[in-house]
mmCIF file of C-alpha atoms and ligand atoms in Angstrom:
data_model
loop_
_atom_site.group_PDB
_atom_site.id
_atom_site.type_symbol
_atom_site.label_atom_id
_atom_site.label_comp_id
_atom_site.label_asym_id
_atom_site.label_seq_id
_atom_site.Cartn_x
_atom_site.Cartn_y
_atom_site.Cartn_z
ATOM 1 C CA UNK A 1 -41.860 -19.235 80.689
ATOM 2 C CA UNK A 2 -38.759 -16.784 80.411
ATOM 3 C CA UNK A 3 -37.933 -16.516 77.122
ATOM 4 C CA UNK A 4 -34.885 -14.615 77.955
ATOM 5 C CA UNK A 5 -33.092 -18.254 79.354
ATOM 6 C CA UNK A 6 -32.510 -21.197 77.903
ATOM 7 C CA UNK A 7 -31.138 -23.195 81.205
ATOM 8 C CA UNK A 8 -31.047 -21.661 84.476
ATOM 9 C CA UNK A 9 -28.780 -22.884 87.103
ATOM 10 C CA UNK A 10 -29.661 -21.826 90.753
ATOM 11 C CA UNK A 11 -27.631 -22.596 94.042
ATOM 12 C CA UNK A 12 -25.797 -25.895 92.737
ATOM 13 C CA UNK A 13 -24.026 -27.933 94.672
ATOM 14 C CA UNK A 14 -22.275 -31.098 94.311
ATOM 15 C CA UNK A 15 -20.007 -32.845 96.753
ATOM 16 C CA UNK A 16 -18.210 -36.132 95.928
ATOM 17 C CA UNK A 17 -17.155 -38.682 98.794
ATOM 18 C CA UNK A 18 -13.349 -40.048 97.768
ATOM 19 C CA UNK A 19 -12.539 -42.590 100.469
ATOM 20 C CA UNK A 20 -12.593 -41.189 103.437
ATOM 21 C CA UNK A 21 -12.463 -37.455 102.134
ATOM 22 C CA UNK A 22 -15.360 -35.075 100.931
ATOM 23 C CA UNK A 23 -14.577 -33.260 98.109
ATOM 24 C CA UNK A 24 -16.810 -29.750 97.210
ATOM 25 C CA UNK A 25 -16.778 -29.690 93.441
ATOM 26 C CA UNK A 26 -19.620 -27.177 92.993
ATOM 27 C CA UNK A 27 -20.516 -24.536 95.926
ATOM 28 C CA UNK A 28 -23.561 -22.803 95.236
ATOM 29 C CA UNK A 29 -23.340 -22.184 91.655
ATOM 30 C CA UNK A 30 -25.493 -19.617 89.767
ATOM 31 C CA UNK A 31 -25.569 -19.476 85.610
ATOM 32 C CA UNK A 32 -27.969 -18.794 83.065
ATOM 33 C CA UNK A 33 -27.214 -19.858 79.435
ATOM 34 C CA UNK A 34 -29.609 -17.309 77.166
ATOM 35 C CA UNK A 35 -31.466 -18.153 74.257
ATOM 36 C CA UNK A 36 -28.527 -18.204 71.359
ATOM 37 C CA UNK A 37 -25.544 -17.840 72.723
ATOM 38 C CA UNK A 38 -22.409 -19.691 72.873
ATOM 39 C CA UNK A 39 -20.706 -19.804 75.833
ATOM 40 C CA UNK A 40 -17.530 -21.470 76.449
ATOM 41 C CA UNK A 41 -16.564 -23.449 80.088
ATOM 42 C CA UNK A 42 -12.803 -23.054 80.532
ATOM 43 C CA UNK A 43 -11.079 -24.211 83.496
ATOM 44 C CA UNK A 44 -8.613 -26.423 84.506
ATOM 45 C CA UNK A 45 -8.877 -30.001 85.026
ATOM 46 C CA UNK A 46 -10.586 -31.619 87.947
ATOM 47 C CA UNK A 47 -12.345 -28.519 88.756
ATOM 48 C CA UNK A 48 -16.051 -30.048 87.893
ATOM 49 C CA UNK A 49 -16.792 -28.921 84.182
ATOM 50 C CA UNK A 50 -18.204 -32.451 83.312
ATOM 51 C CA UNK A 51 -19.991 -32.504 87.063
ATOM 52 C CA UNK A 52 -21.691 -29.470 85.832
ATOM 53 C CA UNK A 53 -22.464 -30.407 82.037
ATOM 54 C CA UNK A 54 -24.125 -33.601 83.791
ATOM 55 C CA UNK A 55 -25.781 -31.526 86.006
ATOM 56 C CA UNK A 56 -26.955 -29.291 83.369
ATOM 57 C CA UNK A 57 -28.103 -31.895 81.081
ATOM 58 C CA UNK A 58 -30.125 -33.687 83.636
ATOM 59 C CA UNK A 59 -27.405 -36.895 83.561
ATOM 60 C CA UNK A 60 -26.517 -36.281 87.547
ATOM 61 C CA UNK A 61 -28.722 -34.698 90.370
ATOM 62 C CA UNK A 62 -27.219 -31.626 92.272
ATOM 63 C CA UNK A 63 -27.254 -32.547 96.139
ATOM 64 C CA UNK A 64 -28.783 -29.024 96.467
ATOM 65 C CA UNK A 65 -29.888 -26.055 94.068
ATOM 66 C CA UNK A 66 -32.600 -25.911 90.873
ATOM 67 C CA UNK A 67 -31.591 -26.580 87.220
ATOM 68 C CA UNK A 68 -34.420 -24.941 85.138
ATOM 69 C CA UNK A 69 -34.747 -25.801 81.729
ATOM 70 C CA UNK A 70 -36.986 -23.333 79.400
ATOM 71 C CA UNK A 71 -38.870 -22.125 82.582
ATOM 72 C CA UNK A 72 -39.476 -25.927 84.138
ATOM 73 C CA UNK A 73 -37.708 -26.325 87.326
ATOM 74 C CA UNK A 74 -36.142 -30.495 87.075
ATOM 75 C CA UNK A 75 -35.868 -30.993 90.747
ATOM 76 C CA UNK A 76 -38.830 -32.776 91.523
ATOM 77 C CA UNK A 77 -39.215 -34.462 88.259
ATOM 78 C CA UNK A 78 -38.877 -38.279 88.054
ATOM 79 C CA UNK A 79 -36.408 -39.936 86.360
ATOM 80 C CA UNK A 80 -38.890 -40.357 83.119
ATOM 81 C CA UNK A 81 -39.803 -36.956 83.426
ATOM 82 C CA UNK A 82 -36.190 -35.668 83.037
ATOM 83 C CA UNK A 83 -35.265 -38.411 80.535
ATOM 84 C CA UNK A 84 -38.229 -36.942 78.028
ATOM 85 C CA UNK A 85 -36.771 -33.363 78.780
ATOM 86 C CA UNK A 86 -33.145 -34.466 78.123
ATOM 87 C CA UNK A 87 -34.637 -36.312 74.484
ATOM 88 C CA UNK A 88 -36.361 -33.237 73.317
ATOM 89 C CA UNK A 89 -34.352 -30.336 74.800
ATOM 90 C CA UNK A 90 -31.158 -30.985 74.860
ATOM 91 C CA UNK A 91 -28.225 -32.530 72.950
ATOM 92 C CA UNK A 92 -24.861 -33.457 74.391
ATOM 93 C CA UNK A 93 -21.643 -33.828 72.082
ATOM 94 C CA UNK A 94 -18.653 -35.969 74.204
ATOM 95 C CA UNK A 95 -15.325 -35.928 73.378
ATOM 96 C CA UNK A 96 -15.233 -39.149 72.469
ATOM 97 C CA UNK A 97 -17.956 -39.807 69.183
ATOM 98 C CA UNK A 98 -20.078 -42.964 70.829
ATOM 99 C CA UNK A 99 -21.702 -43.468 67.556
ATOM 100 C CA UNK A 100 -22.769 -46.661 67.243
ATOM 101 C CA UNK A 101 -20.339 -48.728 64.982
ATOM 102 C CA UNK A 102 -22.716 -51.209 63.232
ATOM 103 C CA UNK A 103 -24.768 -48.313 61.895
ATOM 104 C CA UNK A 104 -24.062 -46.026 58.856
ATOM 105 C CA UNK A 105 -24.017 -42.227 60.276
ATOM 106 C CA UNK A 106 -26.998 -41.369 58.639
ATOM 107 C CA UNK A 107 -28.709 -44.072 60.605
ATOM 108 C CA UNK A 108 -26.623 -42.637 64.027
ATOM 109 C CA UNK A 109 -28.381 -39.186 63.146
ATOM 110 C CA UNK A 110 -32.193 -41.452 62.315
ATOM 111 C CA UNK A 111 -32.130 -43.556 65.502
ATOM 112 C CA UNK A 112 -33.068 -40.627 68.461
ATOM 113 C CA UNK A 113 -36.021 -39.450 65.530
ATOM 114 C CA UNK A 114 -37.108 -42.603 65.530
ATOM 115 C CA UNK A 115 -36.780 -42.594 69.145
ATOM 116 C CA UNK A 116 -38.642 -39.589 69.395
ATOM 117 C CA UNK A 117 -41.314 -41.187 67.166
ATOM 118 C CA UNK A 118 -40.710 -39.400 64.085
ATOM 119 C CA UNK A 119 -41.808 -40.987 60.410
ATOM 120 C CA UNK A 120 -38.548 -43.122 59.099
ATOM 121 C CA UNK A 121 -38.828 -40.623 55.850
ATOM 122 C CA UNK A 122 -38.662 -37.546 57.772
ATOM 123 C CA UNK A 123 -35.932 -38.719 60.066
ATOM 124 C CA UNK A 124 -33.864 -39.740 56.809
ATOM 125 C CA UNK A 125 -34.385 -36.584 55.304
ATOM 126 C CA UNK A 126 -33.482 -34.581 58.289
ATOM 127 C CA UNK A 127 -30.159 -36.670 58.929
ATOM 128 C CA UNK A 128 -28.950 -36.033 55.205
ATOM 129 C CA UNK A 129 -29.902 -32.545 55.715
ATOM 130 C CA UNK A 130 -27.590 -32.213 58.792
ATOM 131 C CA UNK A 131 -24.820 -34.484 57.670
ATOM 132 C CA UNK A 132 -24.838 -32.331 54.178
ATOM 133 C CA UNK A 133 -24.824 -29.198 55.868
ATOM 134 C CA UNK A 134 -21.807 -30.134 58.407
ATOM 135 C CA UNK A 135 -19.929 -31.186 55.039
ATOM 136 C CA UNK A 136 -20.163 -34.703 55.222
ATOM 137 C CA UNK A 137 -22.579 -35.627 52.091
ATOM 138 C CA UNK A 138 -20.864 -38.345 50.698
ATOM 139 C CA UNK A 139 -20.159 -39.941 53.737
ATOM 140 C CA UNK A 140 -23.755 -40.932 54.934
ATOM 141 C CA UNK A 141 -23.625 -44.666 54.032
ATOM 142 C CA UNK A 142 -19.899 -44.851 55.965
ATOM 143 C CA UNK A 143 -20.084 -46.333 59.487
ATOM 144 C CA UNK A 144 -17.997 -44.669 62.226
ATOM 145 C CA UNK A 145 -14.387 -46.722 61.606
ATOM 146 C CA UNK A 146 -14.782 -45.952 57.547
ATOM 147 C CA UNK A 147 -14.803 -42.262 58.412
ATOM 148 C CA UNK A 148 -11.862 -40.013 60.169
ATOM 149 C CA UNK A 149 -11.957 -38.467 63.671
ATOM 150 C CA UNK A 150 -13.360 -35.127 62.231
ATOM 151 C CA UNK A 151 -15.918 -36.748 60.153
ATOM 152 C CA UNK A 152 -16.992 -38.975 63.339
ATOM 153 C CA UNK A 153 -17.482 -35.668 65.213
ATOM 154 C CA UNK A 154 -19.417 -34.100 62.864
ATOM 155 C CA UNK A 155 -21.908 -36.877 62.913
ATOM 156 C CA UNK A 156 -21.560 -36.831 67.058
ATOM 157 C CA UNK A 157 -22.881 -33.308 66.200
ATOM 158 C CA UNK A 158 -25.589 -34.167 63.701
ATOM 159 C CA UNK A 159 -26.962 -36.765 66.240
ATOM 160 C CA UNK A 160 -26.841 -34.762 68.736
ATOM 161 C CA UNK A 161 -28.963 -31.975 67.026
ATOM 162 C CA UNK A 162 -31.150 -34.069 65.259
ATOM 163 C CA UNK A 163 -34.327 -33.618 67.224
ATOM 164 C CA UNK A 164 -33.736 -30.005 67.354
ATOM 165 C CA UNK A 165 -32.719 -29.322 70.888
ATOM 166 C CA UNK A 166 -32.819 -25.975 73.072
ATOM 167 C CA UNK A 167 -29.457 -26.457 74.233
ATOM 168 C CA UNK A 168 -26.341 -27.896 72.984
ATOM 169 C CA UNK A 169 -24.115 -29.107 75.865
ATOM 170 C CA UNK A 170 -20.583 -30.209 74.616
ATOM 171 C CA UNK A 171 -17.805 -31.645 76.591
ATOM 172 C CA UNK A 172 -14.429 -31.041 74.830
ATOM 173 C CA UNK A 173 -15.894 -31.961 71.457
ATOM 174 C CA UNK A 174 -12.764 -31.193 69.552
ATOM 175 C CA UNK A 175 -10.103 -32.514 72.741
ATOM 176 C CA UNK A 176 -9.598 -35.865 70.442
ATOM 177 C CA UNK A 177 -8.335 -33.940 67.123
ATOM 178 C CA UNK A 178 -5.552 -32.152 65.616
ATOM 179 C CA UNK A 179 -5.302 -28.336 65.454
ATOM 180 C CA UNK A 180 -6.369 -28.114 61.891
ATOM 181 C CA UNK A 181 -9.531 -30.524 62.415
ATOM 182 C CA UNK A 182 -10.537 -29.402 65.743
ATOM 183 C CA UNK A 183 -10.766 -25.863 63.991
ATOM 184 C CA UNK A 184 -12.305 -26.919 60.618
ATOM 185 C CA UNK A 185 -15.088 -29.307 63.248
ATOM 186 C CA UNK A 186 -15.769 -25.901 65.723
ATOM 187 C CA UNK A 187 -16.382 -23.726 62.789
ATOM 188 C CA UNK A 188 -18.761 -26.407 60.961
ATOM 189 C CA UNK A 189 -20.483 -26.332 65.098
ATOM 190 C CA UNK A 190 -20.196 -22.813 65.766
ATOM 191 C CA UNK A 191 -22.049 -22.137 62.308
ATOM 192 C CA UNK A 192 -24.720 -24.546 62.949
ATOM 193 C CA UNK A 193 -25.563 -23.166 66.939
ATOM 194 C CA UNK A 194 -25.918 -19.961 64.776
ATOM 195 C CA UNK A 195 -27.727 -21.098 61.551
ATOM 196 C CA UNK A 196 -30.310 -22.774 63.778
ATOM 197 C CA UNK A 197 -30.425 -20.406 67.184
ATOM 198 C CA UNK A 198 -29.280 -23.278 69.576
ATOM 199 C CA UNK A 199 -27.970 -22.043 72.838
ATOM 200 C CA UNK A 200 -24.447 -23.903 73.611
ATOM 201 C CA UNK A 201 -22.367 -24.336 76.982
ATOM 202 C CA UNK A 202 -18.852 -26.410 75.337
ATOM 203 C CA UNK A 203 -15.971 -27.032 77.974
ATOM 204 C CA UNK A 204 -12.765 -26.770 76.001
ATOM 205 C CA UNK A 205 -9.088 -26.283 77.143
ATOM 206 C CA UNK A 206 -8.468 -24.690 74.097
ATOM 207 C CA UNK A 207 -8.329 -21.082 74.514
ATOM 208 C CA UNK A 208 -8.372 -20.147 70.661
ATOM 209 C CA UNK A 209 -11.214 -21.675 70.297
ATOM 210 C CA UNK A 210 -13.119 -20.345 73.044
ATOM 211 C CA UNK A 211 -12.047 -16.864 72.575
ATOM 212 C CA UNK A 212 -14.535 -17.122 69.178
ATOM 213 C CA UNK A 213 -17.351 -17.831 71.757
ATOM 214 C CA UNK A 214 -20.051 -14.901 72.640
ATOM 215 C CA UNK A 215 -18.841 -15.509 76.524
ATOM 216 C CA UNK A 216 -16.452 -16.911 78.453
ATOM 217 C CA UNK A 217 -16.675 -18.568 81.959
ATOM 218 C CA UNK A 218 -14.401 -20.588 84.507
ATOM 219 C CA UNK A 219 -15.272 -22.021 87.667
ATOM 220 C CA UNK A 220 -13.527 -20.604 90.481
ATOM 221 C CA UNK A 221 -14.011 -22.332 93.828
ATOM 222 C CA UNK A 222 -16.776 -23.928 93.231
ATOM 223 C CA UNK A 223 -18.914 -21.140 91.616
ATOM 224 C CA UNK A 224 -19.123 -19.748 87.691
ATOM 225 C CA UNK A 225 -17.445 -16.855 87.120
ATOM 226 C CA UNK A 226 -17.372 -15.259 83.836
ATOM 227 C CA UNK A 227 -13.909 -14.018 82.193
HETATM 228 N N1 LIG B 301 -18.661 -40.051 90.610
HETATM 229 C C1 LIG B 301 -17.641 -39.462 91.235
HETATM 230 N N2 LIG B 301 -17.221 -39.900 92.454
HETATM 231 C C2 LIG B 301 -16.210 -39.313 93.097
HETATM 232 N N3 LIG B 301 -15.530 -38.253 92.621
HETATM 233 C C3 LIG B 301 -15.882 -37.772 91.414
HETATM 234 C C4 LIG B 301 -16.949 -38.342 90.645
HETATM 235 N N4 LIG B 301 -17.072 -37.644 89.500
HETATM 236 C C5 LIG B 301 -16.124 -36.691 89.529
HETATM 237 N N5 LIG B 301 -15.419 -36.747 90.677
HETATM 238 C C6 LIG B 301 -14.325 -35.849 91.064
HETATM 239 O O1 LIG B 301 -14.809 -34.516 91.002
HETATM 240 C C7 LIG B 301 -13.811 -33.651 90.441
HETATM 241 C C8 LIG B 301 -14.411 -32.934 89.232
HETATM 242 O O2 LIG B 301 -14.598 -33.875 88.186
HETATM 243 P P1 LIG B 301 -15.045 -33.417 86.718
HETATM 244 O O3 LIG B 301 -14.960 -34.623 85.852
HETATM 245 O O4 LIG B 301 -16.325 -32.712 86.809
HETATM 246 O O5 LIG B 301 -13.879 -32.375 86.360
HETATM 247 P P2 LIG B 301 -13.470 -31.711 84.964
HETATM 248 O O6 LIG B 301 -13.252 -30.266 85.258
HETATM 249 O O7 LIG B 301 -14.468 -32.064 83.926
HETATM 250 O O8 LIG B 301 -12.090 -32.404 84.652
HETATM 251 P P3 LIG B 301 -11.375 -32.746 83.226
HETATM 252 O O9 LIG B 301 -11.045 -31.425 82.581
HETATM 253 O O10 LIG B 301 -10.154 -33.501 83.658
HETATM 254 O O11 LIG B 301 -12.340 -33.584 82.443
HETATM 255 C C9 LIG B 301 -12.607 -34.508 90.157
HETATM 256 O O12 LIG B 301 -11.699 -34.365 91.217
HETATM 257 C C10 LIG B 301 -13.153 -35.916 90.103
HETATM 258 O O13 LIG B 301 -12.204 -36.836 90.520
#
């Protein structure tokens, strides 16, 4: 295993079919996402940020290219094989919270534990651990529409760190907020992927935000290019 990569992206390719036209989202891509690091996937809409988060989280196939995850090339995995990878290696935070609504959030941070077949005790104490250190505390017996859009988020983050991932892949995790929470909610995630050494790829249009980032990169005609 190469402990100097978290996920390695080789040669992707993706090409949608829109009616009668072919469209070539990703061309070939190459990008490696190191142990620890927080990198930041700015570019502008359309240009396949989500198509590659998917990618990169094992959600979508490439047509062509490798996605290796700690050392394990996917390609040739089946479907259960990458499902176990994506439940124990990676976490995804949407914009959009998907909790589920008829659960309390500590139980939205217990259920992939217990999914994962961890002791009900242990996955309790680990969700109040999370949901006290992202500031939420007294909140853990709220369900989703009891708590605001910040506090929703920082569960979406709990969750999605609960079963201590190797990568964090986010997908404009503060595009639903105001300025102030959107800040107050990336501080609270940046201090976490650094408290706890998860490596991070987060598409965000907002450039404030990503500018706090270790890296930067686009995609430029298909390909990652770092800024
Ligand atoms: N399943 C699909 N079938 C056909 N076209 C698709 C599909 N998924 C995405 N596309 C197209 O591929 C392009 C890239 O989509 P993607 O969602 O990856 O972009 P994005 O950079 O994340 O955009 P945004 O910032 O608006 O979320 C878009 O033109 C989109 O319409």
């Amino acid at each position: 295993m190469n402990l100097s990569e978290t996920i390695r992206l080789e040669g992707i390719q993706r090409r949608y079919r829109q009616g009668e036209a072919e469209l070539d989202i990703l061309r070939g891509l190459d990008f490696t996402l190191h142990p620890g690091e927080a990198v930041a996937l700015v570019a502008p809409s359309g240009t396949g940020k989500s198509t590659l988060l998917h990618i990169a989280g094992l959600l979508e196939r490439p047509d062509a290219g490798e996605v290796v995850i700690g050392g394990r090339p996917t390609s040739k995995l089946s479907d259960a094989e990458r499902t176990q990878i994506r439940r124990t290696d990676i976490g995804f935070v949407y914009q959009f919270h998907h909790l589920l609504p008829e659960f309390s959030a500590l139980e939205n941070v217990m259920l992939p534990q217990l999914i994962n077949g961890l002791e009900r005790r242990e996955a309790q104490n680990r969700a109040q651990d999370l949901l006290g250190w992202l500031g939420l505390p007294d909140r853990v017996q709220h369900r989703p529409n009891e708590l605001s859009g910040g506090e929703q988020q920082r569960v979406a983050i709990a969750r999605a760190v609960a079963n201590a991932p190797r990568v964090l892949l986010a997908d404009e995790p503060t595009g639903n907020l105001d300025v102030v929470t959107a800040d107050s909610v990336f501080e609270s995630l940046f201090r976490l992927i650094k408290a706890t050494g998860l490596s991070a790829l987060i598409a965000t249009h907002n450039l404030d935000l990503a500018s706090r980032m270790d890296r930067r990169i686009t995609l430029r005609d298909g390909l990652a290019v770092e800024t």
